[in-house]
PDB file of C-alpha atoms in Angstrom:
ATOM      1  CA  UNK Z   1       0.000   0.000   0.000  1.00  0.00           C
ATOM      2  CA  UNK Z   2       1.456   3.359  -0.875  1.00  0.00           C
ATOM      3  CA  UNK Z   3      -1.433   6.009   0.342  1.00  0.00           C
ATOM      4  CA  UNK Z   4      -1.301   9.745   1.885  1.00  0.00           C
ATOM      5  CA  UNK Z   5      -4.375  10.646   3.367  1.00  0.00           C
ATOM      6  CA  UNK Z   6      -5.318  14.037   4.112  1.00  0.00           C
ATOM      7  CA  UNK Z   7      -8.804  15.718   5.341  1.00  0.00           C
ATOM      8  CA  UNK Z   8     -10.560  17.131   1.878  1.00  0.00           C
ATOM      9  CA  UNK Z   9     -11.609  20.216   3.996  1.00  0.00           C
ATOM     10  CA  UNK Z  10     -12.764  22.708   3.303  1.00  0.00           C
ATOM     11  CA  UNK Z  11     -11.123  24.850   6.107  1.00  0.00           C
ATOM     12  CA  UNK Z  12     -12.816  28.003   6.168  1.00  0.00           C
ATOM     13  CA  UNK Z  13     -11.596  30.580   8.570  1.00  0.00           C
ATOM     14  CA  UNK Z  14     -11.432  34.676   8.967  1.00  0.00           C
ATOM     15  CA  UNK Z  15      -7.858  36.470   8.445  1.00  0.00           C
ATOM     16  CA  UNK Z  16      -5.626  36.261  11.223  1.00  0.00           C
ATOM     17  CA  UNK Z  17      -6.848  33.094  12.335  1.00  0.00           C
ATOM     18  CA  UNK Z  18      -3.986  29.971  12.806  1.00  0.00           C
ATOM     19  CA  UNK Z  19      -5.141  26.804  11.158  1.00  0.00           C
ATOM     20  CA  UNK Z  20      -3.533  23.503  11.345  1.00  0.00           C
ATOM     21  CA  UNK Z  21      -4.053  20.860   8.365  1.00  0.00           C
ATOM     22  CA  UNK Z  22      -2.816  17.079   8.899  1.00  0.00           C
ATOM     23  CA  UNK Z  23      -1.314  13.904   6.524  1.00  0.00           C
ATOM     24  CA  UNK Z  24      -0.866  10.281   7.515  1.00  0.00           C
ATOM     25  CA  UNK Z  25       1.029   8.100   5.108  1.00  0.00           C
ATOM     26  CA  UNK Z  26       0.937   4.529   4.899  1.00  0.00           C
ATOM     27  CA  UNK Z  27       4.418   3.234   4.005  1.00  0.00           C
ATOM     28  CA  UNK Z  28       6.956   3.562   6.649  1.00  0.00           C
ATOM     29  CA  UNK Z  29       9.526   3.326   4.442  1.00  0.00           C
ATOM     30  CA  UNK Z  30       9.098   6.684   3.142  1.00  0.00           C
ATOM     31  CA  UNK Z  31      12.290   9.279   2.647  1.00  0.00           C
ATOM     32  CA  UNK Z  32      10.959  12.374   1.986  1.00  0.00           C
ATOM     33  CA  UNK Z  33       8.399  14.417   3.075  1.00  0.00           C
ATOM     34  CA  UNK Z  34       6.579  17.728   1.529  1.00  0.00           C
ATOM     35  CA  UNK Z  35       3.991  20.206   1.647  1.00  0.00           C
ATOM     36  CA  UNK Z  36       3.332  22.014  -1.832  1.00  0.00           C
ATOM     37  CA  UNK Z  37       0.371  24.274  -2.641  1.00  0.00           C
ATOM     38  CA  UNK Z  38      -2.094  24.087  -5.294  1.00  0.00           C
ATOM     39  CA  UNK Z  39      -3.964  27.069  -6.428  1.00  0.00           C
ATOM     40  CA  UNK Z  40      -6.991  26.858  -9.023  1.00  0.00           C
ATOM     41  CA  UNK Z  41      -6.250  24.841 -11.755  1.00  0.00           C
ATOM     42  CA  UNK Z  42      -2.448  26.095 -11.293  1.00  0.00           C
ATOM     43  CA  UNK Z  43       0.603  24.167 -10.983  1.00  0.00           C
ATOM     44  CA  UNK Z  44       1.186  22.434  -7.852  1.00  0.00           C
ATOM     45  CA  UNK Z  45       4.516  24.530  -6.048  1.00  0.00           C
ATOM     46  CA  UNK Z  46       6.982  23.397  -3.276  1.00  0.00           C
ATOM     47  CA  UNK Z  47       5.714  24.889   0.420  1.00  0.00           C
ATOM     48  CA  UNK Z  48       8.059  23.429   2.349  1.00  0.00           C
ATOM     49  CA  UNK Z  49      10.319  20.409   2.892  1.00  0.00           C
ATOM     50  CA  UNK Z  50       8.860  18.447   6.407  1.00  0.00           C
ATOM     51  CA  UNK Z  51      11.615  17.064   8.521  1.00  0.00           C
ATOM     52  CA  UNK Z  52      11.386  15.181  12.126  1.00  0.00           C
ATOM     53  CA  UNK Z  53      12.795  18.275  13.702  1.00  0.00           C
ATOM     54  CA  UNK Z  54      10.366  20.592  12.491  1.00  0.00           C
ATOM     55  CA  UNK Z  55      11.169  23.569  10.004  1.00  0.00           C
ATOM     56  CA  UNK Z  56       9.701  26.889  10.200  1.00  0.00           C
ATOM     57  CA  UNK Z  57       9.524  29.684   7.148  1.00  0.00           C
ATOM     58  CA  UNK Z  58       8.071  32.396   8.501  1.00  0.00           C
ATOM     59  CA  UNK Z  59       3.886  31.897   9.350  1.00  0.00           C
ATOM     60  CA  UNK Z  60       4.352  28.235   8.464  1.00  0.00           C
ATOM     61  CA  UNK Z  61       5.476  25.195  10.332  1.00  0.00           C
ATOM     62  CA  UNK Z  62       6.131  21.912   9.132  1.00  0.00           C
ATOM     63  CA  UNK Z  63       6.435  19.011  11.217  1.00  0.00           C
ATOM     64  CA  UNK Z  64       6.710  15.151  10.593  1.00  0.00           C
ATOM     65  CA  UNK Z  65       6.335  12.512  13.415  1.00  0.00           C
ATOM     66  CA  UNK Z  66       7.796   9.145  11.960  1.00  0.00           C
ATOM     67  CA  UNK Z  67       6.886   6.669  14.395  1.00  0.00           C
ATOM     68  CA  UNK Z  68       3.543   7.592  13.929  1.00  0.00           C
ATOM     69  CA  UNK Z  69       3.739   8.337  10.539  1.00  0.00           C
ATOM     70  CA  UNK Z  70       1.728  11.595  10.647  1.00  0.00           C
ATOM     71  CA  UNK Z  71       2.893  15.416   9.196  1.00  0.00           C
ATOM     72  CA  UNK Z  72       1.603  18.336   9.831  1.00  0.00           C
ATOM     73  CA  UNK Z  73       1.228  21.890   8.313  1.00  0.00           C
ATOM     74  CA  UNK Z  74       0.488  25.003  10.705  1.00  0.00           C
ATOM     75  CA  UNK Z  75      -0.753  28.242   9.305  1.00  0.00           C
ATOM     76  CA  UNK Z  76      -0.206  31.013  11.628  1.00  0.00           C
ATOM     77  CA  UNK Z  77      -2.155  34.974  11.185  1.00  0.00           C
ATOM     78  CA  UNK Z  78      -4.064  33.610   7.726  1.00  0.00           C
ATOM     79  CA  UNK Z  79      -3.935  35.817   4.900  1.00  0.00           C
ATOM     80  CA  UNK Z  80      -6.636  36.426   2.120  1.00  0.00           C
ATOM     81  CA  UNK Z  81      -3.372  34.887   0.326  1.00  0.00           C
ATOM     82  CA  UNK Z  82      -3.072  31.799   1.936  1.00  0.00           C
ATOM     83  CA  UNK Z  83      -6.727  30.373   0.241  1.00  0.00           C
ATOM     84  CA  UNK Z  84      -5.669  27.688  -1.891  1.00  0.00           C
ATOM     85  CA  UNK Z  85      -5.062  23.943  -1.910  1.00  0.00           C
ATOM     86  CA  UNK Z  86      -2.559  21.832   0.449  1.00  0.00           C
ATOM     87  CA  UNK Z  87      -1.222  19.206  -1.226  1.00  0.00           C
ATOM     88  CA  UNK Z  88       1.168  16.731   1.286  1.00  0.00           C
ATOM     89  CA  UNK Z  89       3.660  14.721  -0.596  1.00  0.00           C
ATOM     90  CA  UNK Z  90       5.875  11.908   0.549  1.00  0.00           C
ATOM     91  CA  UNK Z  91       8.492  10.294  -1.679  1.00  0.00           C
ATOM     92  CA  UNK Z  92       8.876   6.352  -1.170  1.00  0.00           C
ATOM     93  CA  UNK Z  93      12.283   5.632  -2.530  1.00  0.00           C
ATOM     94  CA  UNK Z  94      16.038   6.920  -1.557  1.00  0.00           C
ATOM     95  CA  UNK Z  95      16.510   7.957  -5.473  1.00  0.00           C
ATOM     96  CA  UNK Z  96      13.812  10.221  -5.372  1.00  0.00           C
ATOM     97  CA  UNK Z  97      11.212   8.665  -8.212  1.00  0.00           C
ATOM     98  CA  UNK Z  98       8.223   8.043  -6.256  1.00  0.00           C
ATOM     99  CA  UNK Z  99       6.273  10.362  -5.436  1.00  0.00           C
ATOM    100  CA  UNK Z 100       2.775  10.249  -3.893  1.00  0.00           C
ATOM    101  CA  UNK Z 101       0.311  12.719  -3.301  1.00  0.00           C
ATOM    102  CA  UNK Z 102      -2.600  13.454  -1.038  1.00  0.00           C
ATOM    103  CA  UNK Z 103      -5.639  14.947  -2.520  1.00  0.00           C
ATOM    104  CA  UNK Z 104      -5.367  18.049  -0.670  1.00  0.00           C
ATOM    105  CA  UNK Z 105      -6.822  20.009   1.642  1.00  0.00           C
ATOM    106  CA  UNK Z 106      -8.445  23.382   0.337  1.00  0.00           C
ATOM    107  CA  UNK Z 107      -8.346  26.325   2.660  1.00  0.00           C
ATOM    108  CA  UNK Z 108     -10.634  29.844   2.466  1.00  0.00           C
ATOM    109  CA  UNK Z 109      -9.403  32.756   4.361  1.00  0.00           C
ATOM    110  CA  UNK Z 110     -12.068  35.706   4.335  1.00  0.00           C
ATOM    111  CA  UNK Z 111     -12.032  38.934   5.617  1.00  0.00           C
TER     112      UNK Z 111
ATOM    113  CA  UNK C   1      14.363  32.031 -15.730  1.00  0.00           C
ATOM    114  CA  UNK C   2      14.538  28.500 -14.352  1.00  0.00           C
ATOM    115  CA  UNK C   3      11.579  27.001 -15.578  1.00  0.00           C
ATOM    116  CA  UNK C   4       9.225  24.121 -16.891  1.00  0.00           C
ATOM    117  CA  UNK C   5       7.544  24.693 -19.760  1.00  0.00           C
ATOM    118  CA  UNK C   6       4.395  22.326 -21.125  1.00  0.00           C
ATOM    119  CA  UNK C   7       2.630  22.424 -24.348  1.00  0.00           C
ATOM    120  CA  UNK C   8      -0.013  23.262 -25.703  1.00  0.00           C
ATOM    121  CA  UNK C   9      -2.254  24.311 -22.354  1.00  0.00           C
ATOM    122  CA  UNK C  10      -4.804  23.830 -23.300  1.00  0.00           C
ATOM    123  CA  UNK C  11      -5.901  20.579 -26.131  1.00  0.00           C
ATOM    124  CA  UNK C  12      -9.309  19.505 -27.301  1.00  0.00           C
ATOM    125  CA  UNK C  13      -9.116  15.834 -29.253  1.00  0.00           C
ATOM    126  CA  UNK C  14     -11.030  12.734 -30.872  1.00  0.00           C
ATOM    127  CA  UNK C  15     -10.635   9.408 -29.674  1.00  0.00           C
ATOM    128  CA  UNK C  16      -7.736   7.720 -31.442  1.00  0.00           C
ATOM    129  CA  UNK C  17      -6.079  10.721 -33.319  1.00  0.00           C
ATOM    130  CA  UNK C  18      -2.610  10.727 -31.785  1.00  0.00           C
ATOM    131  CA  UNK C  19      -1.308  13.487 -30.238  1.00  0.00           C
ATOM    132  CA  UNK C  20       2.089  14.415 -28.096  1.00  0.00           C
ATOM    133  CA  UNK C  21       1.986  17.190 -25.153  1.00  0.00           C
ATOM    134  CA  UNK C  22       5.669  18.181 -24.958  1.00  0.00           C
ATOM    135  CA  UNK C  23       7.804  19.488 -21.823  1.00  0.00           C
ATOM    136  CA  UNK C  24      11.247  21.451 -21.732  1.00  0.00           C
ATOM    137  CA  UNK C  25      13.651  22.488 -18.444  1.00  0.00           C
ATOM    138  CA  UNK C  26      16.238  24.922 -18.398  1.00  0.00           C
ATOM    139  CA  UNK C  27      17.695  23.615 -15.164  1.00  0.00           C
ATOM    140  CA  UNK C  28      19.575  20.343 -16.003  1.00  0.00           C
ATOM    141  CA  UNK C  29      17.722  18.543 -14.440  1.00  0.00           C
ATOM    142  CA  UNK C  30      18.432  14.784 -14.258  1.00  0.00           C
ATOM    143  CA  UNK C  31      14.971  13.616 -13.453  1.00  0.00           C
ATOM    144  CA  UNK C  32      11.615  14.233 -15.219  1.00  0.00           C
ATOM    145  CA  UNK C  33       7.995  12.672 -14.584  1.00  0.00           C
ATOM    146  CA  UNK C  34       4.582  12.893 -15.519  1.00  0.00           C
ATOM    147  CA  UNK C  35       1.478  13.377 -13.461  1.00  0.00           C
ATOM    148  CA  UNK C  36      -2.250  13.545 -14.584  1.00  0.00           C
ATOM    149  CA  UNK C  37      -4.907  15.231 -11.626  1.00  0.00           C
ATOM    150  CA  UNK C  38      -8.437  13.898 -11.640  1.00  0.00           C
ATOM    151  CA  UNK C  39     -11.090  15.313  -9.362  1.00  0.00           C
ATOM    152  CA  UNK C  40     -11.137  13.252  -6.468  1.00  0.00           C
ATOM    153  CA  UNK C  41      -7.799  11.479  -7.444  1.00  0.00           C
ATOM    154  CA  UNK C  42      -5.259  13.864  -6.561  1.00  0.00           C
ATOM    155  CA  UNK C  43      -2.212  13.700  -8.753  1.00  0.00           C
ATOM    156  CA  UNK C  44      -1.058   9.857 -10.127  1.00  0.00           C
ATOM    157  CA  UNK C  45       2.553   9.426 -11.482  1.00  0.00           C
ATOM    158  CA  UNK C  46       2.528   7.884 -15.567  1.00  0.00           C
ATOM    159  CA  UNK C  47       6.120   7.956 -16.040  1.00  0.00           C
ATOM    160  CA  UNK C  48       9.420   8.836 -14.690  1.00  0.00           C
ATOM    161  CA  UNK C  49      13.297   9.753 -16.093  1.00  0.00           C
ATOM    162  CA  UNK C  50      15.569   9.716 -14.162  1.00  0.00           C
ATOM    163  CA  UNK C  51      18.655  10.610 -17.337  1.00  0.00           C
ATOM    164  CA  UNK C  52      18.728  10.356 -21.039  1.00  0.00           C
ATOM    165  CA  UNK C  53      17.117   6.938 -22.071  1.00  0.00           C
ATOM    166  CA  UNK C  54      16.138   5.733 -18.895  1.00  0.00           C
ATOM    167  CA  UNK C  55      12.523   5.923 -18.484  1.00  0.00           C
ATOM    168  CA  UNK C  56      10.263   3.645 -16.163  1.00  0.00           C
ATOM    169  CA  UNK C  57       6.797   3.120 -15.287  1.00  0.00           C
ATOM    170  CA  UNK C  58       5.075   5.034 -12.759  1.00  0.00           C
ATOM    171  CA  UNK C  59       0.920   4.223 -11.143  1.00  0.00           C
ATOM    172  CA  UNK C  60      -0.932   4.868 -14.367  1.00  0.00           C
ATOM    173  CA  UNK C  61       1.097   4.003 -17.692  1.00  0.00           C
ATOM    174  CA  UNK C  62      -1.620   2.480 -19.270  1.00  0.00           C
ATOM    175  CA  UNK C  63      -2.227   3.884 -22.641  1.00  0.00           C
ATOM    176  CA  UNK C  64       0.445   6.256 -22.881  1.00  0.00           C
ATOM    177  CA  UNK C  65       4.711   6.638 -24.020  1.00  0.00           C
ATOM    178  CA  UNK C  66       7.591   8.442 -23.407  1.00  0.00           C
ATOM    179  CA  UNK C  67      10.581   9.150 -24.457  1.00  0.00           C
ATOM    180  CA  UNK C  68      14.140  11.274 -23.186  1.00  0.00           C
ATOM    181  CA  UNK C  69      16.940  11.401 -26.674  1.00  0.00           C
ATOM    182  CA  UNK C  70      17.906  14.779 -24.879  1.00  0.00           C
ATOM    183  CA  UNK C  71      17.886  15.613 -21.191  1.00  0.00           C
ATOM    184  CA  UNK C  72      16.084  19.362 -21.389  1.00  0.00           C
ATOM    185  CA  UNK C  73      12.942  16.801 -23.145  1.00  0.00           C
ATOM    186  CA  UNK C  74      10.648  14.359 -21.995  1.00  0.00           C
ATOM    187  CA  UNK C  75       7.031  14.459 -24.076  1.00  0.00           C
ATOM    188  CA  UNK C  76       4.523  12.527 -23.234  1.00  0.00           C
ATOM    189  CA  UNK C  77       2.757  10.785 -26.346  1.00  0.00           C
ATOM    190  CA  UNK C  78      -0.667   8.672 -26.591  1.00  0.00           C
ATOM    191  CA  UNK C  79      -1.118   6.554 -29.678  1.00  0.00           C
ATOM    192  CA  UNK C  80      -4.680   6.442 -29.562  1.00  0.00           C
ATOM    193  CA  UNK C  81      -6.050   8.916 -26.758  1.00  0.00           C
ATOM    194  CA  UNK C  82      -9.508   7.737 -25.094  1.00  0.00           C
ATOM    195  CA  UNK C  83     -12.075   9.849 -23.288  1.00  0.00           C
ATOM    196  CA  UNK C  84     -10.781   8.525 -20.053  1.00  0.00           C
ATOM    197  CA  UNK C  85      -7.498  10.789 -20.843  1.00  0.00           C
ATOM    198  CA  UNK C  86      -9.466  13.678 -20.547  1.00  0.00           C
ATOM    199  CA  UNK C  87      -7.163  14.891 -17.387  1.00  0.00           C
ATOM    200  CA  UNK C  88      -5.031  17.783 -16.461  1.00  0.00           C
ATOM    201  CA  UNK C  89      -1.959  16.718 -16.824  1.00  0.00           C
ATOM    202  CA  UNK C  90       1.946  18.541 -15.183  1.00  0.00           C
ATOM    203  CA  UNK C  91       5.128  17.489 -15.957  1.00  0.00           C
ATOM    204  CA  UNK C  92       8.111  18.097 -13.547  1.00  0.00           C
ATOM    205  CA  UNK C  93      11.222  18.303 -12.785  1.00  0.00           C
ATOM    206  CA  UNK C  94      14.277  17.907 -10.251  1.00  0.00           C
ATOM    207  CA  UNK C  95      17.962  17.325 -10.045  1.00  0.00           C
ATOM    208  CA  UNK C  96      18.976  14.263  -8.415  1.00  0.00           C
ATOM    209  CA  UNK C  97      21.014  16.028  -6.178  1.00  0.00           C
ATOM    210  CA  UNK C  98      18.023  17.584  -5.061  1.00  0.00           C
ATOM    211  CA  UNK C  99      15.062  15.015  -5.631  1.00  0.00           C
ATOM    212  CA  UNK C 100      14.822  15.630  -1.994  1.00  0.00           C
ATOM    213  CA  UNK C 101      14.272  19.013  -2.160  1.00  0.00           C
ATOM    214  CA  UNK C 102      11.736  18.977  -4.372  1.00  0.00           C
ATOM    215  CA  UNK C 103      10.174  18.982  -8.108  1.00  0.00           C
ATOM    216  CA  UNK C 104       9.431  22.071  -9.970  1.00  0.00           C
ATOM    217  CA  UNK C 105       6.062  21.527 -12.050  1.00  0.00           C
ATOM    218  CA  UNK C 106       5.445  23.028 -15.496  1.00  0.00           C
ATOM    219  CA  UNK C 107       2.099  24.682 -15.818  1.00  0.00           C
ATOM    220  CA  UNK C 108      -0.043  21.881 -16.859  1.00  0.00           C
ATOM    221  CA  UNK C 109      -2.021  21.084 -19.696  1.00  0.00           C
ATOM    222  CA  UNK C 110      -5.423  20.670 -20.109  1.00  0.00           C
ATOM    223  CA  UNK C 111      -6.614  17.850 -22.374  1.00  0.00           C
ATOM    224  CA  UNK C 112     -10.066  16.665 -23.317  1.00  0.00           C
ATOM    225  CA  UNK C 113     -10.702  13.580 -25.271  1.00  0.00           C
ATOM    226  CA  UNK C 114     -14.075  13.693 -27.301  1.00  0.00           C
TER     227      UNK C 114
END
Protein backbone atom coordinates (compact mmCIF):
# COMPACT_ATOMS: atom_id res chain seq x y z
CA UNK A 1 0.00 0.00 0.00
CA UNK A 2 1.46 3.36 -0.88
CA UNK A 3 -1.43 6.01 0.34
CA UNK A 4 -1.30 9.74 1.88
CA UNK A 5 -4.37 10.65 3.37
CA UNK A 6 -5.32 14.04 4.11
CA UNK A 7 -8.80 15.72 5.34
CA UNK A 8 -10.56 17.13 1.88
CA UNK A 9 -11.61 20.22 4.00
CA UNK A 10 -12.76 22.71 3.30
CA UNK A 11 -11.12 24.85 6.11
CA UNK A 12 -12.82 28.00 6.17
CA UNK A 13 -11.60 30.58 8.57
CA UNK A 14 -11.43 34.68 8.97
CA UNK A 15 -7.86 36.47 8.44
CA UNK A 16 -5.63 36.26 11.22
CA UNK A 17 -6.85 33.09 12.33
CA UNK A 18 -3.99 29.97 12.81
CA UNK A 19 -5.14 26.80 11.16
CA UNK A 20 -3.53 23.50 11.34
CA UNK A 21 -4.05 20.86 8.37
CA UNK A 22 -2.82 17.08 8.90
CA UNK A 23 -1.31 13.90 6.52
CA UNK A 24 -0.87 10.28 7.51
CA UNK A 25 1.03 8.10 5.11
CA UNK A 26 0.94 4.53 4.90
CA UNK A 27 4.42 3.23 4.01
CA UNK A 28 6.96 3.56 6.65
CA UNK A 29 9.53 3.33 4.44
CA UNK A 30 9.10 6.68 3.14
CA UNK A 31 12.29 9.28 2.65
CA UNK A 32 10.96 12.37 1.99
CA UNK A 33 8.40 14.42 3.07
CA UNK A 34 6.58 17.73 1.53
CA UNK A 35 3.99 20.21 1.65
CA UNK A 36 3.33 22.01 -1.83
CA UNK A 37 0.37 24.27 -2.64
CA UNK A 38 -2.09 24.09 -5.29
CA UNK A 39 -3.96 27.07 -6.43
CA UNK A 40 -6.99 26.86 -9.02
CA UNK A 41 -6.25 24.84 -11.76
CA UNK A 42 -2.45 26.09 -11.29
CA UNK A 43 0.60 24.17 -10.98
CA UNK A 44 1.19 22.43 -7.85
CA UNK A 45 4.52 24.53 -6.05
CA UNK A 46 6.98 23.40 -3.28
CA UNK A 47 5.71 24.89 0.42
CA UNK A 48 8.06 23.43 2.35
CA UNK A 49 10.32 20.41 2.89
CA UNK A 50 8.86 18.45 6.41
CA UNK A 51 11.61 17.06 8.52
CA UNK A 52 11.39 15.18 12.13
CA UNK A 53 12.79 18.27 13.70
CA UNK A 54 10.37 20.59 12.49
CA UNK A 55 11.17 23.57 10.00
CA UNK A 56 9.70 26.89 10.20
CA UNK A 57 9.52 29.68 7.15
CA UNK A 58 8.07 32.40 8.50
CA UNK A 59 3.89 31.90 9.35
CA UNK A 60 4.35 28.23 8.46
CA UNK A 61 5.48 25.20 10.33
CA UNK A 62 6.13 21.91 9.13
CA UNK A 63 6.43 19.01 11.22
CA UNK A 64 6.71 15.15 10.59
CA UNK A 65 6.33 12.51 13.42
CA UNK A 66 7.80 9.14 11.96
CA UNK A 67 6.89 6.67 14.40
CA UNK A 68 3.54 7.59 13.93
CA UNK A 69 3.74 8.34 10.54
CA UNK A 70 1.73 11.60 10.65
CA UNK A 71 2.89 15.42 9.20
CA UNK A 72 1.60 18.34 9.83
CA UNK A 73 1.23 21.89 8.31
CA UNK A 74 0.49 25.00 10.70
CA UNK A 75 -0.75 28.24 9.30
CA UNK A 76 -0.21 31.01 11.63
CA UNK A 77 -2.15 34.97 11.18
CA UNK A 78 -4.06 33.61 7.73
CA UNK A 79 -3.94 35.82 4.90
CA UNK A 80 -6.64 36.43 2.12
CA UNK A 81 -3.37 34.89 0.33
CA UNK A 82 -3.07 31.80 1.94
CA UNK A 83 -6.73 30.37 0.24
CA UNK A 84 -5.67 27.69 -1.89
CA UNK A 85 -5.06 23.94 -1.91
CA UNK A 86 -2.56 21.83 0.45
CA UNK A 87 -1.22 19.21 -1.23
CA UNK A 88 1.17 16.73 1.29
CA UNK A 89 3.66 14.72 -0.60
CA UNK A 90 5.87 11.91 0.55
CA UNK A 91 8.49 10.29 -1.68
CA UNK A 92 8.88 6.35 -1.17
CA UNK A 93 12.28 5.63 -2.53
CA UNK A 94 16.04 6.92 -1.56
CA UNK A 95 16.51 7.96 -5.47
CA UNK A 96 13.81 10.22 -5.37
CA UNK A 97 11.21 8.66 -8.21
CA UNK A 98 8.22 8.04 -6.26
CA UNK A 99 6.27 10.36 -5.44
CA UNK A 100 2.77 10.25 -3.89
CA UNK A 101 0.31 12.72 -3.30
CA UNK A 102 -2.60 13.45 -1.04
CA UNK A 103 -5.64 14.95 -2.52
CA UNK A 104 -5.37 18.05 -0.67
CA UNK A 105 -6.82 20.01 1.64
CA UNK A 106 -8.45 23.38 0.34
CA UNK A 107 -8.35 26.32 2.66
CA UNK A 108 -10.63 29.84 2.47
CA UNK A 109 -9.40 32.76 4.36
CA UNK A 110 -12.07 35.71 4.34
CA UNK A 111 -12.03 38.93 5.62
CA UNK B 1 14.36 32.03 -15.73
CA UNK B 2 14.54 28.50 -14.35
CA UNK B 3 11.58 27.00 -15.58
CA UNK B 4 9.22 24.12 -16.89
CA UNK B 5 7.54 24.69 -19.76
CA UNK B 6 4.40 22.33 -21.13
CA UNK B 7 2.63 22.42 -24.35
CA UNK B 8 -0.01 23.26 -25.70
CA UNK B 9 -2.25 24.31 -22.35
CA UNK B 10 -4.80 23.83 -23.30
CA UNK B 11 -5.90 20.58 -26.13
CA UNK B 12 -9.31 19.50 -27.30
CA UNK B 13 -9.12 15.83 -29.25
CA UNK B 14 -11.03 12.73 -30.87
CA UNK B 15 -10.64 9.41 -29.67
CA UNK B 16 -7.74 7.72 -31.44
CA UNK B 17 -6.08 10.72 -33.32
CA UNK B 18 -2.61 10.73 -31.78
CA UNK B 19 -1.31 13.49 -30.24
CA UNK B 20 2.09 14.42 -28.10
CA UNK B 21 1.99 17.19 -25.15
CA UNK B 22 5.67 18.18 -24.96
CA UNK B 23 7.80 19.49 -21.82
CA UNK B 24 11.25 21.45 -21.73
CA UNK B 25 13.65 22.49 -18.44
CA UNK B 26 16.24 24.92 -18.40
CA UNK B 27 17.70 23.62 -15.16
CA UNK B 28 19.57 20.34 -16.00
CA UNK B 29 17.72 18.54 -14.44
CA UNK B 30 18.43 14.78 -14.26
CA UNK B 31 14.97 13.62 -13.45
CA UNK B 32 11.61 14.23 -15.22
CA UNK B 33 8.00 12.67 -14.58
CA UNK B 34 4.58 12.89 -15.52
CA UNK B 35 1.48 13.38 -13.46
CA UNK B 36 -2.25 13.55 -14.58
CA UNK B 37 -4.91 15.23 -11.63
CA UNK B 38 -8.44 13.90 -11.64
CA UNK B 39 -11.09 15.31 -9.36
CA UNK B 40 -11.14 13.25 -6.47
CA UNK B 41 -7.80 11.48 -7.44
CA UNK B 42 -5.26 13.86 -6.56
CA UNK B 43 -2.21 13.70 -8.75
CA UNK B 44 -1.06 9.86 -10.13
CA UNK B 45 2.55 9.43 -11.48
CA UNK B 46 2.53 7.88 -15.57
CA UNK B 47 6.12 7.96 -16.04
CA UNK B 48 9.42 8.84 -14.69
CA UNK B 49 13.30 9.75 -16.09
CA UNK B 50 15.57 9.72 -14.16
CA UNK B 51 18.66 10.61 -17.34
CA UNK B 52 18.73 10.36 -21.04
CA UNK B 53 17.12 6.94 -22.07
CA UNK B 54 16.14 5.73 -18.89
CA UNK B 55 12.52 5.92 -18.48
CA UNK B 56 10.26 3.65 -16.16
CA UNK B 57 6.80 3.12 -15.29
CA UNK B 58 5.08 5.03 -12.76
CA UNK B 59 0.92 4.22 -11.14
CA UNK B 60 -0.93 4.87 -14.37
CA UNK B 61 1.10 4.00 -17.69
CA UNK B 62 -1.62 2.48 -19.27
CA UNK B 63 -2.23 3.88 -22.64
CA UNK B 64 0.44 6.26 -22.88
CA UNK B 65 4.71 6.64 -24.02
CA UNK B 66 7.59 8.44 -23.41
CA UNK B 67 10.58 9.15 -24.46
CA UNK B 68 14.14 11.27 -23.19
CA UNK B 69 16.94 11.40 -26.67
CA UNK B 70 17.91 14.78 -24.88
CA UNK B 71 17.89 15.61 -21.19
CA UNK B 72 16.08 19.36 -21.39
CA UNK B 73 12.94 16.80 -23.15
CA UNK B 74 10.65 14.36 -21.99
CA UNK B 75 7.03 14.46 -24.08
CA UNK B 76 4.52 12.53 -23.23
CA UNK B 77 2.76 10.79 -26.35
CA UNK B 78 -0.67 8.67 -26.59
CA UNK B 79 -1.12 6.55 -29.68
CA UNK B 80 -4.68 6.44 -29.56
CA UNK B 81 -6.05 8.92 -26.76
CA UNK B 82 -9.51 7.74 -25.09
CA UNK B 83 -12.08 9.85 -23.29
CA UNK B 84 -10.78 8.52 -20.05
CA UNK B 85 -7.50 10.79 -20.84
CA UNK B 86 -9.47 13.68 -20.55
CA UNK B 87 -7.16 14.89 -17.39
CA UNK B 88 -5.03 17.78 -16.46
CA UNK B 89 -1.96 16.72 -16.82
CA UNK B 90 1.95 18.54 -15.18
CA UNK B 91 5.13 17.49 -15.96
CA UNK B 92 8.11 18.10 -13.55
CA UNK B 93 11.22 18.30 -12.79
CA UNK B 94 14.28 17.91 -10.25
CA UNK B 95 17.96 17.33 -10.04
CA UNK B 96 18.98 14.26 -8.41
CA UNK B 97 21.01 16.03 -6.18
CA UNK B 98 18.02 17.58 -5.06
CA UNK B 99 15.06 15.01 -5.63
CA UNK B 100 14.82 15.63 -1.99
CA UNK B 101 14.27 19.01 -2.16
CA UNK B 102 11.74 18.98 -4.37
CA UNK B 103 10.17 18.98 -8.11
CA UNK B 104 9.43 22.07 -9.97
CA UNK B 105 6.06 21.53 -12.05
CA UNK B 106 5.44 23.03 -15.50
CA UNK B 107 2.10 24.68 -15.82
CA UNK B 108 -0.04 21.88 -16.86
CA UNK B 109 -2.02 21.08 -19.70
CA UNK B 110 -5.42 20.67 -20.11
CA UNK B 111 -6.61 17.85 -22.37
CA UNK B 112 -10.07 16.67 -23.32
CA UNK B 113 -10.70 13.58 -25.27
CA UNK B 114 -14.08 13.69 -27.30
Amino acid sequence: RKEVEQDPGPFNVPEGATVAFNCTYSNSASQSFFWYRQDCRKEPKLLMSVYSSGNEDGRFTAQLNRASQYISLLIRDSKLSDSATYLCVVILNQAGTALIFGKGTTLSVSS
Amino acid sequence: EAQVTQNPRYLITVTGKKLTVTCSQNMNHEYMSWYRQDPGLGLRQIYYSMNVEVTDKGDVPEGYKVSRKEKRNFPLILESPSPNQTSLYFCASTSNSEANYGYTFGSGTRLTVV
